[in-house]
Amino acid sequence: MLKAIVTIHLKKSILDPQGSAVHRALKALGYQGVEEVRVGKHIEVFLADTNKGEAEEKVKEMCAKLLANPVIEDYRIEIVEVGA
Amino acid sequence: MKFGVVVFPGSNCDADCYHVIDKVLEQPVTYLWHGHDDLQGVDCIIVPGGFSYGDYLRTGSIARFSPVMNKVVDFGKKGGLILGICNGFQILTEAGLLPGALIRNPSLQFRCENAYLRVERADTPFTNEFTRGQVIQIPIAHGEGSYVADEETLKRIEDNGQVLFRYCNARGEITPEANPNGSLHNIAGIINDEGNVLGMMPHPERCSEKILGGEDGLLLFKSLVKWWMGGAGR
């Protein structure tokens, strides 16, 4: 079985209010030198496929259709093998 | 003129829209269940506010793939009249019927208040009962209503006159203070290139009767009927 780890972030050009709020909270906790915080999504998709290339193509399509909104988000896909 | 109000699991302004069309506007109206793909011969579709499918993943992202929405998208592409309010606006952008996207308000606040809007055009199916530059008051209620689009898209919709409503102050001035959600260019509502699909964050169905504090919203629904009766429906 394969696992696709999809990481989704707002594009750099899009303001991330959640990230800014967390950033302020970290500052309030006294952490120095935190330059910026961006909050994203982590999605794990478990696939019956065995071919990593085919799996990646399939997950790319899932991202384009549903998992990410290309207008505001970028995504990254990592395919790993997991035990059955 | 027959209206259809789409109902998703999590819609919560569907009954308000239905009520305004039926009791105030006095036009035929039917609900369109998300799981059916029959538009029942309606002339105008309202995609109402709420939290369709729990707003999981992104607002509107899952609703956009429901059986009824496939038909709604076809209907819109053929020139059918569609009005998306609040969550409905978010769904229409996800469905690709309108450009841009709605993201979390930079304030992180859920803003629930009356908003002043400036009507930018009065020559559309949705705004012909208003006058250009008119300042109206329509309530908003959303946490994710900040309109964003890339520069090219923003320029295109501005050049095409696709912005119908902008947040303003009581004098009609477009200022940062009058912007409740950080929307680019104070955008509160836009139409598509062809002019038959409107998406807006404010809720016209919540101010269509005097007893609810205002009737500015009713002018939008009246505009649709006037436009339809004036020839579009023949």
CSV table of C-alpha atoms in Angstrom, one decimal:
chain,number,residue,atom,x,y,z
A,1,MET,CA,0.0,0.0,0.0
A,2,LEU,CA,1.1,3.5,-0.7
A,3,LYS,CA,0.5,6.7,1.3
A,4,ALA,CA,0.4,10.1,-0.3
A,5,ILE,CA,1.2,12.9,2.0
A,6,VAL,CA,-0.2,16.1,0.6
A,7,THR,CA,0.9,19.4,2.2
A,8,ILE,CA,-1.2,22.4,1.2
A,9,HIS,CA,-0.2,26.1,1.9
A,10,LEU,CA,-1.7,29.4,0.9
A,11,LYS,CA,0.4,30.9,-1.8
A,12,LYS,CA,3.1,33.3,-0.7
A,13,SER,CA,1.1,36.2,-2.2
A,14,ILE,CA,-2.0,35.4,-0.1
A,15,LEU,CA,-2.3,36.8,3.4
A,16,ASP,CA,-2.4,34.0,6.0
A,17,PRO,CA,-4.5,35.3,9.0
A,18,GLN,CA,-4.2,32.1,10.9
A,19,GLY,CA,-0.4,32.2,10.5
A,20,SER,CA,-0.3,35.8,11.7
A,21,ALA,CA,-2.4,35.0,14.8
A,22,VAL,CA,-0.1,32.1,15.7
A,23,HIS,CA,2.9,34.3,15.1
A,24,ARG,CA,1.6,36.9,17.5
A,25,ALA,CA,0.9,34.2,20.1
A,26,LEU,CA,4.4,32.8,19.8
A,27,LYS,CA,5.8,36.4,20.3
A,28,ALA,CA,3.5,36.7,23.4
A,29,LEU,CA,5.0,33.5,24.8
A,30,GLY,CA,8.4,35.3,24.6
A,31,TYR,CA,9.9,33.5,21.6
A,32,GLN,CA,12.4,35.7,19.9
A,33,GLY,CA,13.4,35.7,16.3
A,34,VAL,CA,10.3,34.1,14.8
A,35,GLU,CA,10.2,35.8,11.4
A,36,GLU,CA,6.9,34.4,10.0
A,37,VAL,CA,4.4,31.6,10.6
A,38,ARG,CA,2.3,30.0,7.8
A,39,VAL,CA,-0.4,27.5,8.6
A,40,GLY,CA,-1.3,24.9,6.1
A,41,LYS,CA,-3.1,21.5,5.8
A,42,HIS,CA,-1.7,18.0,6.0
A,43,ILE,CA,-3.7,15.3,4.2
A,44,GLU,CA,-2.8,11.6,4.1
A,45,VAL,CA,-4.4,9.6,1.3
A,46,PHE,CA,-3.9,5.8,1.5
A,47,LEU,CA,-3.9,4.1,-1.9
A,48,ALA,CA,-4.1,0.4,-3.0
A,49,ASP,CA,-1.7,1.3,-5.8
A,50,THR,CA,1.8,-0.1,-5.9
A,51,ASN,CA,3.3,2.1,-8.6
A,52,LYS,CA,4.6,5.3,-7.1
A,53,GLY,CA,4.5,7.2,-10.4
A,54,GLU,CA,0.9,6.3,-11.1
A,55,ALA,CA,-0.1,7.1,-7.5
A,56,GLU,CA,1.5,10.5,-7.8
A,57,GLU,CA,-0.4,11.3,-11.0
A,58,LYS,CA,-3.6,10.2,-9.4
A,59,VAL,CA,-3.1,12.4,-6.3
A,60,LYS,CA,-2.0,15.3,-8.5
A,61,GLU,CA,-5.4,15.1,-10.2
A,62,MET,CA,-7.1,14.9,-6.8
A,63,CYS,CA,-5.3,18.1,-5.8
A,64,ALA,CA,-6.3,19.9,-9.0
A,65,LYS,CA,-10.0,18.8,-8.6
A,66,LEU,CA,-10.7,19.0,-4.9
A,67,LEU,CA,-7.9,18.9,-2.3
A,68,ALA,CA,-6.4,22.3,-3.2
A,69,ASN,CA,-7.7,25.5,-4.8
A,70,PRO,CA,-5.1,26.6,-7.4
A,71,VAL,CA,-6.4,30.2,-7.1
A,72,ILE,CA,-5.0,30.6,-3.6
A,73,GLU,CA,-3.0,27.5,-2.7
A,74,ASP,CA,0.1,25.6,-3.6
A,75,TYR,CA,0.6,21.9,-2.7
A,76,ARG,CA,3.4,19.3,-2.4
A,77,ILE,CA,3.0,15.6,-2.7
A,78,GLU,CA,5.2,12.9,-1.2
A,79,ILE,CA,4.5,9.2,-1.8
A,80,VAL,CA,5.8,6.7,0.8
A,81,GLU,CA,5.3,2.9,1.1
A,82,VAL,CA,3.4,1.7,4.1
A,83,GLY,CA,3.0,-1.8,5.5
A,84,ALA,CA,-0.3,-3.6,4.6
B,1,MET,CA,-40.6,33.8,-13.1
B,2,LYS,CA,-39.7,30.5,-11.3
B,3,PHE,CA,-37.0,30.5,-8.7
B,4,GLY,CA,-35.1,27.5,-7.3
B,5,VAL,CA,-33.3,27.5,-4.0
B,6,VAL,CA,-30.5,24.9,-3.7
B,7,VAL,CA,-30.4,23.0,-0.4
B,8,PHE,CA,-27.2,21.4,0.8
B,9,PRO,CA,-26.6,19.7,4.2
B,10,GLY,CA,-25.6,22.7,6.3
B,11,SER,CA,-27.4,25.4,4.3
B,12,ASN,CA,-29.1,27.7,6.7
B,13,CYS,CA,-30.4,30.6,4.7
B,14,ASP,CA,-32.4,28.5,2.2
B,15,ALA,CA,-35.7,29.0,4.1
B,16,ASP,CA,-35.1,32.8,4.3
B,17,CYS,CA,-34.6,33.0,0.5
B,18,TYR,CA,-37.6,30.8,-0.1
B,19,HIS,CA,-39.7,33.0,2.1
B,20,VAL,CA,-38.7,36.2,0.4
B,21,ILE,CA,-39.4,34.8,-3.1
B,22,ASP,CA,-42.7,33.2,-2.1
B,23,LYS,CA,-44.2,35.7,0.4
B,24,VAL,CA,-42.6,39.1,-0.4
B,25,LEU,CA,-41.7,38.9,-4.1
B,26,GLU,CA,-44.8,36.6,-4.7
B,27,GLN,CA,-43.1,34.5,-7.4
B,28,PRO,CA,-43.1,30.7,-7.8
B,29,VAL,CA,-40.2,29.0,-6.0
B,30,THR,CA,-39.1,25.5,-5.3
B,31,TYR,CA,-36.2,23.9,-3.3
B,32,LEU,CA,-33.5,22.0,-5.3
B,33,TRP,CA,-32.1,19.2,-3.2
B,34,HIS,CA,-28.3,18.8,-3.5
B,35,GLY,CA,-28.6,15.1,-4.2
B,36,HIS,CA,-30.9,15.4,-7.2
B,37,ASP,CA,-29.9,16.6,-10.6
B,38,ASP,CA,-33.2,18.0,-11.7
B,39,LEU,CA,-33.5,21.8,-11.9
B,40,GLN,CA,-37.3,21.6,-12.3
B,41,GLY,CA,-37.4,24.1,-15.1
B,42,VAL,CA,-36.5,27.1,-12.9
B,43,ASP,CA,-35.5,30.4,-14.5
B,44,CYS,CA,-33.2,31.6,-11.7
B,45,ILE,CA,-31.2,29.6,-9.2
B,46,ILE,CA,-30.2,30.9,-5.7
B,47,VAL,CA,-27.3,29.2,-4.0
B,48,PRO,CA,-27.9,30.2,-0.4
B,49,GLY,CA,-25.8,30.9,2.6
B,50,GLY,CA,-24.8,28.5,5.4
B,51,PHE,CA,-22.0,25.9,5.9
B,52,SER,CA,-22.5,23.4,3.2
B,53,TYR,CA,-21.0,20.0,4.0
B,54,GLY,CA,-19.7,21.6,7.2
B,55,ASP,CA,-17.3,23.8,5.1
B,56,TYR,CA,-14.8,20.9,5.5
B,57,LEU,CA,-11.5,21.2,3.5
B,58,ARG,CA,-12.4,24.7,2.2
B,59,THR,CA,-15.7,26.6,2.1
B,60,GLY,CA,-17.8,25.4,-0.8
B,61,SER,CA,-15.2,22.9,-2.0
B,62,ILE,CA,-17.3,19.8,-1.4
B,63,ALA,CA,-20.7,21.3,-2.2
B,64,ARG,CA,-19.4,22.2,-5.7
B,65,PHE,CA,-19.3,18.4,-6.6
B,66,SER,CA,-22.8,17.6,-5.6
B,67,PRO,CA,-25.2,16.3,-8.3
B,68,VAL,CA,-27.2,19.5,-8.3
B,69,MET,CA,-24.2,21.7,-8.7
B,70,ASN,CA,-23.1,19.9,-11.9
B,71,LYS,CA,-26.5,21.0,-13.4
B,72,VAL,CA,-26.2,24.5,-11.9
B,73,VAL,CA,-22.8,24.9,-13.6
B,74,ASP,CA,-24.3,23.8,-17.0
B,75,PHE,CA,-27.2,26.2,-16.4
B,76,GLY,CA,-24.9,29.1,-15.7
B,77,LYS,CA,-22.6,28.4,-18.7
B,78,LYS,CA,-25.7,28.5,-20.9
B,79,GLY,CA,-26.6,31.9,-19.6
B,80,GLY,CA,-29.0,31.0,-16.8
B,81,LEU,CA,-29.4,33.4,-13.9
B,82,ILE,CA,-27.6,32.4,-10.7
B,83,LEU,CA,-27.4,34.3,-7.5
B,84,GLY,CA,-24.9,33.0,-4.9
B,85,ILE,CA,-25.1,34.5,-1.4
B,86,CYS,CA,-22.4,34.2,1.2
B,87,ASN,CA,-21.6,30.4,1.2
B,88,GLY,CA,-23.2,30.4,-2.2
B,89,PHE,CA,-20.6,32.9,-3.4
B,90,GLN,CA,-17.9,30.7,-2.1
B,91,ILE,CA,-19.4,27.7,-3.8
B,92,LEU,CA,-19.6,29.5,-7.2
B,93,THR,CA,-15.9,30.5,-7.1
B,94,GLU,CA,-15.0,26.9,-6.2
B,95,ALA,CA,-17.2,25.7,-9.2
B,96,GLY,CA,-15.3,28.1,-11.5
B,97,LEU,CA,-18.4,30.1,-12.4
B,98,LEU,CA,-16.9,33.2,-10.8
B,99,PRO,CA,-13.2,34.3,-10.7
B,100,GLY,CA,-11.1,34.6,-7.5
B,101,ALA,CA,-11.7,33.0,-4.0
B,102,LEU,CA,-12.9,33.9,-0.6
B,103,ILE,CA,-10.5,33.4,2.3
B,104,ARG,CA,-10.5,33.9,6.1
B,105,ASN,CA,-11.1,37.5,7.2
B,106,PRO,CA,-7.7,38.9,8.2
B,107,SER,CA,-9.2,40.0,11.5
B,108,LEU,CA,-10.0,36.4,12.2
B,109,GLN,CA,-13.4,37.7,13.4
B,110,PHE,CA,-16.7,36.4,12.3
B,111,ARG,CA,-18.3,39.6,11.2
B,112,CYS,CA,-22.1,39.8,11.7
B,113,GLU,CA,-23.4,43.4,11.2
B,114,ASN,CA,-25.0,45.7,8.7
B,115,ALA,CA,-22.7,46.8,5.9
B,116,TYR,CA,-22.9,49.8,3.6
B,117,LEU,CA,-22.5,48.9,0.0
B,118,ARG,CA,-22.1,51.1,-3.1
B,119,VAL,CA,-23.9,49.9,-6.2
B,120,GLU,CA,-21.4,50.1,-9.0
B,121,ARG,CA,-23.7,49.3,-11.9
B,122,ALA,CA,-27.4,49.5,-12.4
B,123,ASP,CA,-27.6,48.0,-15.9
B,124,THR,CA,-27.5,44.3,-14.9
B,125,PRO,CA,-30.2,41.7,-14.3
B,126,PHE,CA,-29.4,41.9,-10.6
B,127,THR,CA,-29.2,45.7,-10.0
B,128,ASN,CA,-31.6,47.5,-12.4
B,129,GLU,CA,-33.9,48.6,-9.6
B,130,PHE,CA,-31.0,50.5,-8.0
B,131,THR,CA,-29.2,53.6,-9.3
B,132,ARG,CA,-25.5,53.7,-10.0
B,133,GLY,CA,-23.6,54.9,-7.0
B,134,GLN,CA,-26.5,54.3,-4.6
B,135,VAL,CA,-25.5,53.5,-1.1
B,136,ILE,CA,-27.5,50.6,0.4
B,137,GLN,CA,-27.3,48.7,3.6
B,138,ILE,CA,-27.3,44.9,3.6
B,139,PRO,CA,-26.2,42.7,6.5
B,140,ILE,CA,-23.1,40.4,6.4
B,141,ALA,CA,-22.4,37.3,8.5
B,142,HIS,CA,-19.2,35.5,7.6
B,143,GLY,CA,-15.8,34.5,8.8
B,144,GLU,CA,-14.4,33.8,5.4
B,145,GLY,CA,-15.4,36.6,3.1
B,146,SER,CA,-12.2,38.2,2.2
B,147,TYR,CA,-12.2,38.4,-1.6
B,148,VAL,CA,-8.8,37.6,-3.3
B,149,ALA,CA,-7.7,37.2,-6.9
B,150,ASP,CA,-4.4,37.5,-8.7
B,151,GLU,CA,-3.5,40.9,-10.1
B,152,GLU,CA,-4.3,40.0,-13.6
B,153,THR,CA,-7.8,38.6,-12.7
B,154,LEU,CA,-8.5,41.7,-10.5
B,155,LYS,CA,-7.6,44.0,-13.4
B,156,ARG,CA,-9.8,42.1,-15.8
B,157,ILE,CA,-12.9,42.1,-13.6
B,158,GLU,CA,-12.4,45.8,-12.8
B,159,ASP,CA,-11.9,46.7,-16.5
B,160,ASN,CA,-15.0,44.6,-17.5
B,161,GLY,CA,-17.1,46.3,-14.8
B,162,GLN,CA,-17.8,43.0,-13.1
B,163,VAL,CA,-17.8,44.5,-9.6
B,164,LEU,CA,-21.4,45.2,-8.7
B,165,PHE,CA,-21.1,46.0,-4.9
B,166,ARG,CA,-18.3,47.5,-2.8
B,167,TYR,CA,-18.1,48.0,0.9
B,168,CYS,CA,-18.2,51.7,1.7
B,169,ASN,CA,-19.1,54.1,4.5
B,170,ALA,CA,-22.4,55.9,5.0
B,171,ARG,CA,-21.3,58.5,2.5
B,172,GLY,CA,-20.5,56.0,-0.2
B,173,GLU,CA,-16.7,56.4,0.2
B,174,ILE,CA,-14.6,53.3,-0.4
B,175,THR,CA,-12.2,53.3,2.6
B,176,PRO,CA,-10.2,50.7,4.4
B,177,GLU,CA,-12.2,51.4,7.6
B,178,ALA,CA,-15.4,50.5,5.7
B,179,ASN,CA,-14.0,47.2,4.6
B,180,PRO,CA,-15.2,44.5,7.1
B,181,ASN,CA,-13.2,41.6,5.8
B,182,GLY,CA,-10.1,42.8,4.0
B,183,SER,CA,-11.5,42.1,0.5
B,184,LEU,CA,-9.3,43.4,-2.3
B,185,HIS,CA,-10.7,46.7,-3.7
B,186,ASN,CA,-13.5,46.5,-1.0
B,187,ILE,CA,-15.2,43.9,-3.3
B,188,ALA,CA,-18.5,42.6,-1.8
B,189,GLY,CA,-20.1,41.2,-5.0
B,190,ILE,CA,-19.1,40.3,-8.5
B,191,ILE,CA,-20.7,39.0,-11.7
B,192,ASN,CA,-19.2,36.7,-14.3
B,193,ASP,CA,-18.0,38.0,-17.7
B,194,GLU,CA,-21.3,37.3,-19.3
B,195,GLY,CA,-23.2,39.0,-16.5
B,196,ASN,CA,-25.7,36.2,-15.6
B,197,VAL,CA,-24.0,34.9,-12.4
B,198,LEU,CA,-23.7,37.1,-9.3
B,199,GLY,CA,-21.8,36.2,-6.1
B,200,MET,CA,-22.0,38.4,-3.0
B,201,MET,CA,-21.1,38.0,0.6
B,202,PRO,CA,-23.9,40.3,2.0
B,203,HIS,CA,-27.4,38.8,2.6
B,204,PRO,CA,-30.1,40.6,0.6
B,205,GLU,CA,-32.7,38.0,1.8
B,206,ARG,CA,-32.2,39.3,5.4
B,207,CYS,CA,-33.3,42.8,4.5
B,208,SER,CA,-36.2,42.4,2.2
B,209,GLU,CA,-39.0,43.4,4.6
B,210,LYS,CA,-39.5,46.5,6.8
B,211,ILE,CA,-40.1,44.4,9.9
B,212,LEU,CA,-36.5,43.1,9.5
B,213,GLY,CA,-35.0,46.6,9.5
B,214,GLY,CA,-34.7,47.3,5.8
B,215,GLU,CA,-35.8,46.6,2.3
B,216,ASP,CA,-32.7,47.3,0.3
B,217,GLY,CA,-32.2,43.6,-0.4
B,218,LEU,CA,-35.7,43.3,-2.0
B,219,LEU,CA,-34.6,45.6,-4.8
B,220,LEU,CA,-32.1,43.0,-5.9
B,221,PHE,CA,-34.9,40.3,-6.2
B,222,LYS,CA,-37.2,42.8,-7.9
B,223,SER,CA,-34.4,43.6,-10.4
B,224,LEU,CA,-34.4,39.9,-11.4
B,225,VAL,CA,-38.1,39.8,-12.0
B,226,LYS,CA,-38.1,43.1,-13.9
B,227,TRP,CA,-35.3,42.0,-16.1
B,228,TRP,CA,-37.0,38.7,-16.8
B,229,MET,CA,-40.5,40.2,-17.4
B,230,GLY,CA,-38.9,42.9,-19.5
B,231,GLY,CA,-37.9,40.5,-22.2
B,232,ALA,CA,-35.2,38.1,-21.0
B,233,GLY,CA,-37.9,35.4,-20.2
B,234,ARG,CA,-39.5,35.5,-23.6
